Amino acid sequence: MSPVLWQKIAPGLSAGRVQSVGMAMIVEREQERLTFCSSNYWDLTSHLIGTNSTLPHIPAQLQSLNGVRVASSKDFNGTTGTLIKSEKQKQPVHHLTEESAKELEMVFSNPQTKWTVLEVLATSRNNAPPSPFITSTLQQEANKALGWSVSDTMRMAQQLYEAGHISYMRTDSTHLSAESQAALSALVLNKYGPTQLGSGASPKTKQKSKNAQEAHEAIRPALLEGGRFTTPALLEGQLPAQAVALYDLIYRRTVASFMVPQKVNFTTVHVEAQQGDTMARFKTTGRVVIDPGFTQEWGTATEDTMLPSNLLIEGGSVECDSVDAISHDTQPPPRYTEASFVKQLESLGVGRPSTYASVVATLRNRGYVGSPIKADESSSQPKNVATGSAISAQRAAGGA
């Protein structure tokens, strides 16, 4: 294809198989953004007064009005930005405008409004630990967590591999050797105790790619004599800061994959507000972590939000401090970051993880997408190219 482009369009162009699909993805996304039609919708947030609570007010969002569900962001077409027609849905939807929302704000702000707890639902969820890194997930996580480009990530991973600090970094297998599993078991037992040791065989750690090469392991820290891993702290001062940062990411991800799931309890409370003939249903949710599990190592835990006792009694009355009408505008599909671009390529089964870095670099260097990499730009400091129009079409779809 490339020689055809040189003859028909301009010299210096290229159209590799993976590159062409990737470019088509970017152009299609840019076209979606250009044709997107934003819609405005409103909702209400009530601020309930809790007793025995560390929070002064408990926010609750409007769910339905007189038995009819109120439109939220999920009711708008993600491509056109318009409200999905009610006849295509299983139930009607009430689209609140500014005028109707302001009117309801006044109605439910009336001190005579009766607020009653209708239903209290308790559920629990186990959040499985992430699988060890493969090439594509390492690229995505380094882009999100460290702000690195795909090329910078692979360059730094190559240095770590050549120095003997990590396993081979071009792999699409989440498999871990028996020796690695034994080292991980010992590490978790010693650091967190037997209750935090997982099986390492959760759904997320199973083989995902049909074409994965079993001969390769997942990307993990290298095993030292005695069957142990080097901790990131021991590499500080021996390696550049960027190398230590990437090693730390790989180390924590590998250890977390061998820990138990995070266990979380949720309490969902539905509250009814009645003023005359107008009834509205609001919802609020509390969240309490019962067992942090793998998040102790991976670091994705969030704070608990415990609901006050007066909201946990079905049929009980509660007081409301205020009601606010809030405006929302639907947003166009976001431009790809390098992380989301790689993730989409992988989900479509396009190319292999080892090709993604070169594909992104080619698209940038040839000026097909935004923020091209300059030849004289120093690579000693990873560049943050994941924001703004980092991946936007330059030569098609009207991109600039």
Coordinates of C-alpha atoms in Angstrom, one line a residue:
M1 CA 0.0 0.0 0.0
S2 CA 2.8 2.5 0.8
P3 CA 4.1 2.7 -2.8
V4 CA 0.6 3.4 -4.0
L5 CA 0.3 6.3 -1.5
W6 CA 3.7 7.7 -2.7
Q7 CA 2.4 7.8 -6.3
K8 CA -1.1 8.9 -5.7
I9 CA -0.9 11.3 -2.7
A10 CA 2.6 12.3 -1.4
P11 CA 6.0 10.7 -0.8
G12 CA 6.9 9.5 2.7
L13 CA 3.5 8.1 3.6
S14 CA 2.9 4.6 4.9
A15 CA -0.1 2.3 5.4
G16 CA 0.9 -0.8 7.3
R17 CA -1.9 -3.3 8.2
V18 CA -2.1 -2.4 11.9
Q19 CA -1.3 1.2 11.3
S20 CA -4.1 1.5 8.8
V21 CA -6.7 0.1 11.2
G22 CA -5.4 2.3 14.0
M23 CA -5.6 5.4 11.8
A24 CA -9.2 4.4 10.8
M25 CA -10.1 4.2 14.5
I26 CA -8.7 7.7 15.1
V27 CA -10.5 9.2 12.1
E28 CA -13.8 7.5 13.0
R29 CA -13.5 8.9 16.5
E30 CA -12.8 12.4 15.2
Q31 CA -15.8 12.1 12.9
E32 CA -18.0 11.1 15.8
R33 CA -16.8 14.1 17.8
L34 CA -17.5 16.5 14.8
T35 CA -21.0 15.2 14.3
F36 CA -21.8 15.0 18.0
C37 CA -24.9 16.9 19.1
S38 CA -24.8 17.8 22.8
S39 CA -28.0 17.7 24.9
N40 CA -28.8 19.4 28.1
Y41 CA -30.7 17.6 31.0
W42 CA -31.3 18.4 34.6
D43 CA -31.7 16.4 37.8
L44 CA -32.1 17.1 41.5
T45 CA -29.8 16.4 44.5
S46 CA -31.3 16.4 48.0
H47 CA -29.2 16.9 51.0
L48 CA -30.5 14.7 53.8
I49 CA -29.7 15.3 57.5
G50 CA -28.1 12.3 59.2
T51 CA -27.8 11.5 62.8
N52 CA -24.6 10.0 64.3
S53 CA -22.8 10.7 61.1
T54 CA -19.4 12.3 60.3
L55 CA -21.0 13.8 57.2
P56 CA -23.2 16.9 57.9
H57 CA -25.5 16.1 54.9
I58 CA -26.0 12.9 52.9
P59 CA -26.5 13.6 49.1
A60 CA -29.3 11.6 47.4
Q61 CA -30.0 11.8 43.6
L62 CA -33.4 11.9 42.0
Q63 CA -34.4 8.6 40.4
S64 CA -38.1 8.9 39.5
L65 CA -40.9 11.4 39.5
N66 CA -44.5 10.2 40.1
G67 CA -43.4 6.7 39.2
V68 CA -41.6 7.7 35.9
R69 CA -37.9 7.3 35.8
V70 CA -35.9 10.5 35.3
A71 CA -33.5 10.6 32.4
S72 CA -29.8 10.3 33.2
S73 CA -26.6 10.3 31.0
K74 CA -27.2 6.6 30.1
D75 CA -30.5 7.6 28.3
F76 CA -28.7 9.7 25.7
N77 CA -27.1 8.3 22.6
G78 CA -23.3 8.2 23.0
T79 CA -22.7 9.1 19.4
T80 CA -25.4 11.7 18.6
G81 CA -25.9 13.1 22.1
T82 CA -29.7 13.0 21.6
L83 CA -32.2 11.4 24.0
I84 CA -33.1 7.8 23.0
K85 CA -36.7 7.7 21.9
S86 CA -39.0 6.4 24.6
E87 CA -40.6 3.9 22.2
K88 CA -37.3 2.1 21.9
Q89 CA -37.1 1.7 25.7
K90 CA -38.9 -0.7 28.0
Q91 CA -40.3 2.1 30.0
P92 CA -40.9 5.9 29.6
V93 CA -38.3 8.4 30.7
H94 CA -38.9 11.9 32.1
H95 CA -36.5 14.4 30.6
L96 CA -36.1 17.3 33.0
T97 CA -35.5 20.7 31.5
E98 CA -34.2 23.8 33.4
E99 CA -37.7 25.1 33.9
S100 CA -39.2 21.8 35.2
A101 CA -36.1 21.1 37.4
K102 CA -36.3 24.6 39.0
E103 CA -40.0 24.2 39.7
L104 CA -39.4 20.8 41.4
E105 CA -36.6 22.4 43.4
M106 CA -39.0 24.8 44.9
V107 CA -41.7 22.1 45.4
F108 CA -39.4 19.8 47.4
S109 CA -37.7 22.6 49.3
N110 CA -41.0 23.3 51.0
P111 CA -40.7 22.6 54.7
Q112 CA -44.0 20.6 54.5
T113 CA -42.5 18.0 52.2
K114 CA -42.6 14.6 53.8
W115 CA -39.4 12.5 53.5
T116 CA -39.6 8.8 54.2
V117 CA -37.2 5.8 53.9
L118 CA -38.8 3.4 51.5
E119 CA -36.3 0.7 51.1
V120 CA -32.8 -0.4 52.4
L121 CA -30.9 -2.8 50.3
A122 CA -27.6 -4.5 51.5
T123 CA -25.3 -6.0 48.9
S124 CA -21.7 -7.1 48.8
R125 CA -19.1 -7.4 46.1
N126 CA -15.7 -8.9 45.6
N127 CA -13.3 -7.0 43.4
A128 CA -10.9 -9.4 41.9
P129 CA -7.2 -8.5 41.8
P130 CA -5.7 -7.5 38.5
S131 CA -3.8 -10.0 36.4
P132 CA 0.0 -9.6 36.1
F133 CA 1.1 -7.3 33.3
I134 CA 1.2 -8.3 29.6
T135 CA 2.7 -5.9 27.1
S136 CA -0.5 -4.1 26.3
T137 CA -1.6 -3.7 29.9
L138 CA 1.8 -2.4 31.0
Q139 CA 1.7 0.2 28.2
Q140 CA -1.8 1.3 29.3
E141 CA -1.1 1.4 33.0
A142 CA 2.2 3.3 32.5
N143 CA 0.4 5.8 30.3
K144 CA -2.3 6.4 33.0
A145 CA -0.2 6.2 36.1
L146 CA 3.1 7.7 35.0
G147 CA 2.0 9.7 31.9
W148 CA 4.4 7.9 29.7
S149 CA 4.1 7.3 26.0
V150 CA 4.0 3.7 24.7
S151 CA 7.4 4.1 23.2
D152 CA 8.9 5.4 26.5
T153 CA 7.4 2.6 28.4
M154 CA 8.9 -0.1 26.1
R155 CA 12.2 1.7 26.0
M156 CA 12.4 1.7 29.8
A157 CA 11.1 -1.9 30.1
Q158 CA 13.8 -3.0 27.6
Q159 CA 16.5 -1.4 29.9
L160 CA 15.1 -3.2 32.9
Y161 CA 15.0 -6.5 31.0
E162 CA 18.6 -6.2 29.7
A163 CA 19.8 -5.4 33.2
G164 CA 18.1 -8.6 34.5
H165 CA 15.5 -6.9 36.7
I166 CA 12.3 -8.1 34.9
S167 CA 11.2 -11.0 32.7
Y168 CA 10.7 -10.5 28.9
M169 CA 8.5 -7.5 28.3
R170 CA 7.0 -8.6 24.9
T171 CA 4.3 -11.1 25.9
D172 CA 0.6 -11.6 25.8
S173 CA 0.5 -14.3 28.4
T174 CA -0.6 -13.8 32.1
H175 CA 1.0 -17.2 33.0
L176 CA 3.4 -17.3 35.9
S177 CA 6.0 -20.1 36.4
A178 CA 5.8 -22.4 39.4
E179 CA 8.9 -20.8 40.9
S180 CA 7.4 -17.3 40.6
Q181 CA 4.2 -18.5 42.2
A182 CA 6.1 -20.0 45.1
A183 CA 8.0 -16.7 45.6
L184 CA 4.8 -14.7 45.5
S185 CA 3.1 -17.0 48.0
A186 CA 6.1 -16.6 50.4
L187 CA 6.1 -12.8 49.9
V188 CA 2.4 -12.3 50.6
L189 CA 2.5 -14.7 53.6
N190 CA 5.4 -12.8 55.1
K191 CA 4.1 -9.3 54.4
Y192 CA 0.3 -9.6 54.9
G193 CA -0.4 -13.0 56.5
P194 CA -2.2 -16.1 55.4
T195 CA -5.6 -14.4 55.2
Q196 CA -4.4 -12.2 52.3
L197 CA -2.9 -15.0 50.1
G198 CA -5.0 -15.6 47.0
S199 CA -4.9 -18.5 44.6
G200 CA -3.5 -16.4 41.7
A201 CA -6.2 -18.0 39.5
S202 CA -9.0 -15.5 39.5
P203 CA -10.9 -14.8 36.2
K204 CA -8.6 -11.8 35.6
T205 CA -5.4 -13.8 35.8
K206 CA -6.5 -16.5 33.4
Q207 CA -5.3 -16.6 29.8
K208 CA -7.1 -13.9 27.8
S209 CA -5.5 -14.1 24.4
K210 CA -6.2 -17.1 22.1
N211 CA -2.9 -16.6 20.5
A212 CA -0.9 -16.1 23.7
Q213 CA 2.5 -17.9 23.8
E214 CA 2.7 -20.2 26.7
A215 CA 6.5 -20.2 26.5
H216 CA 6.4 -16.6 27.8
E217 CA 5.5 -15.6 31.3
A218 CA 3.7 -12.4 32.3
I219 CA 5.9 -9.4 32.9
R220 CA 7.2 -9.8 36.4
P221 CA 10.2 -9.0 38.6
A222 CA 13.2 -11.3 38.0
L223 CA 13.8 -14.1 40.5
L224 CA 16.9 -13.9 42.5
E225 CA 18.8 -16.8 44.1
G226 CA 16.8 -18.2 46.9
G227 CA 13.5 -17.6 45.1
R228 CA 12.8 -14.0 46.0
F229 CA 12.2 -10.7 44.2
T230 CA 14.1 -7.5 44.6
T231 CA 12.0 -4.8 46.3
P232 CA 11.8 -1.4 44.5
A233 CA 13.4 0.3 47.5
L234 CA 16.6 -1.7 46.9
L235 CA 16.9 -0.3 43.3
E236 CA 16.7 3.3 44.4
G237 CA 20.1 4.9 43.8
Q238 CA 21.2 2.1 41.5
L239 CA 18.8 2.8 38.6
P240 CA 17.4 6.1 37.1
A241 CA 14.2 7.3 38.8
Q242 CA 12.1 6.4 35.8
A243 CA 13.4 2.8 35.8
V244 CA 12.6 2.5 39.5
A245 CA 9.1 3.9 38.9
L246 CA 8.3 1.3 36.2
Y247 CA 9.8 -1.5 38.2
D248 CA 7.7 -0.5 41.2
L249 CA 4.6 -0.6 39.0
I250 CA 5.5 -4.1 37.8
Y251 CA 6.4 -5.3 41.3
R252 CA 3.2 -4.1 42.9
R253 CA 1.0 -5.5 40.1
T254 CA 2.6 -8.9 40.3
V255 CA 2.3 -9.1 44.1
A256 CA -1.3 -7.8 44.0
S257 CA -2.3 -10.5 41.5
F258 CA -1.6 -13.2 44.1
M259 CA -3.7 -11.6 46.9
V260 CA -7.3 -12.0 47.8
P261 CA -10.1 -9.9 46.3
Q262 CA -11.2 -6.7 47.9
K263 CA -14.5 -7.2 49.7
V264 CA -16.9 -4.3 49.9
N265 CA -20.4 -4.0 51.4
F266 CA -22.9 -1.6 49.9
T267 CA -26.0 -0.1 51.4
T268 CA -28.5 1.4 49.0
V269 CA -31.3 3.6 50.5
H270 CA -34.4 4.7 48.6
V271 CA -36.1 7.8 50.0
E272 CA -39.5 9.1 49.0
A273 CA -40.3 12.8 49.0
Q274 CA -44.0 13.8 48.9
Q275 CA -45.4 17.3 48.5
G276 CA -49.1 17.3 47.7
D277 CA -49.7 15.1 44.6
T278 CA -46.1 15.2 43.6
M279 CA -43.9 12.3 44.6
A280 CA -40.2 11.8 43.9
R281 CA -37.8 8.9 44.7
F282 CA -34.2 9.6 45.6
K283 CA -31.3 7.2 46.1
T284 CA -28.1 7.3 48.1
T285 CA -25.5 4.6 48.6
G286 CA -23.0 3.9 51.4
R287 CA -19.9 1.9 50.9
V288 CA -17.7 0.1 53.5
V289 CA -14.6 -2.0 52.7
I290 CA -14.7 -5.2 54.8
D291 CA -11.3 -6.5 53.5
P292 CA -9.0 -4.3 51.4
G293 CA -7.3 -7.4 50.0
F294 CA -5.1 -6.7 47.0
T295 CA -5.5 -2.9 47.3
Q296 CA -3.1 -2.9 50.2
E297 CA -0.4 -3.6 47.6
W298 CA -1.9 -2.1 44.4
G299 CA -3.2 1.0 46.2
T300 CA -6.6 1.5 44.7
A301 CA -8.6 1.6 47.9
T302 CA -11.1 4.4 48.5
E303 CA -12.6 5.9 51.7
D304 CA -15.6 4.4 53.3
T305 CA -18.9 6.3 53.1
M306 CA -21.1 5.0 56.0
L307 CA -24.7 6.0 56.0
P308 CA -26.2 7.4 59.3
S309 CA -28.5 5.1 61.4
N310 CA -31.6 7.2 60.7
L311 CA -31.4 6.3 57.0
L312 CA -31.3 2.6 57.7
I313 CA -34.8 2.2 59.1
E314 CA -37.4 1.4 56.5
G315 CA -40.6 3.5 57.0
G316 CA -38.7 6.0 59.1
S317 CA -38.8 9.7 58.6
V318 CA -35.8 11.9 57.7
E319 CA -35.2 15.5 57.3
C320 CA -33.9 17.3 54.3
D321 CA -31.7 20.4 54.5
S322 CA -31.9 21.5 50.9
V323 CA -32.6 20.5 47.3
D324 CA -30.5 21.6 44.3
A325 CA -31.4 21.5 40.6
I326 CA -28.2 20.6 38.7
S327 CA -27.6 21.0 35.0
H328 CA -25.7 18.4 32.8
D329 CA -24.5 18.4 29.2
T330 CA -23.8 15.2 27.4
Q331 CA -20.2 15.0 26.2
P332 CA -18.8 13.8 22.9
P333 CA -16.7 10.6 22.8
P334 CA -13.3 11.4 24.1
R335 CA -10.2 11.4 21.9
Y336 CA -8.0 8.4 22.4
T337 CA -5.2 8.6 24.8
E338 CA -2.3 6.2 24.1
A339 CA -3.7 4.0 26.9
S340 CA -7.2 3.8 25.4
F341 CA -5.9 3.5 21.9
V342 CA -3.8 0.4 22.8
K343 CA -6.7 -1.0 24.7
Q344 CA -9.0 -0.7 21.7
L345 CA -6.5 -2.3 19.4
E346 CA -6.2 -5.2 21.8
S347 CA -9.9 -5.6 22.2
L348 CA -10.3 -5.7 18.4
G349 CA -7.6 -8.3 18.0
V350 CA -5.5 -6.0 15.8
G351 CA -1.8 -6.7 15.7
R352 CA 0.3 -8.0 18.6
P353 CA 1.3 -6.1 21.7
S354 CA 4.9 -5.9 20.5
T355 CA 3.8 -3.8 17.5
Y356 CA 1.8 -1.2 19.3
A357 CA 4.7 1.1 20.3
S358 CA 6.0 1.3 16.7
V359 CA 2.4 1.9 15.4
V360 CA 1.9 4.8 17.7
A361 CA 5.4 6.2 17.0
T362 CA 4.8 6.0 13.2
L363 CA 1.4 7.7 13.4
R364 CA 3.0 10.5 15.4
N365 CA 6.2 10.9 13.5
R366 CA 4.5 11.1 10.1
G367 CA 2.1 13.7 11.4
Y368 CA -1.1 11.6 11.0
V369 CA -2.1 12.4 14.6
G370 CA -1.4 15.2 17.1
S371 CA 1.7 15.9 19.1
P372 CA 4.4 14.3 16.8
I373 CA 7.6 13.2 18.4
K374 CA 10.6 15.3 17.4
A375 CA 13.7 13.5 16.3
D376 CA 15.9 15.8 18.5
E377 CA 13.7 15.4 21.5
S378 CA 15.5 13.9 24.5
S379 CA 14.2 10.5 25.6
S380 CA 15.9 10.5 29.0
Q381 CA 12.7 12.0 30.6
P382 CA 9.4 10.2 29.7
K383 CA 7.0 12.6 28.0
N384 CA 3.4 13.1 29.1
V385 CA 1.5 12.8 25.8
A386 CA -1.7 11.4 27.1
T387 CA -3.8 14.5 27.5
G388 CA -5.7 17.0 25.3
S389 CA -5.5 16.2 21.6
A390 CA -2.6 13.7 22.0
I391 CA -4.2 11.3 19.5
S392 CA -6.4 13.3 17.1
A393 CA -6.5 13.0 13.4
Q394 CA -4.4 15.6 11.6
R395 CA -5.0 14.9 8.0
A396 CA -8.6 13.7 8.0
A397 CA -12.0 14.3 9.5
G398 CA -11.2 18.0 9.9
G399 CA -8.8 17.4 12.8
A400 CA -6.4 20.1 13.7

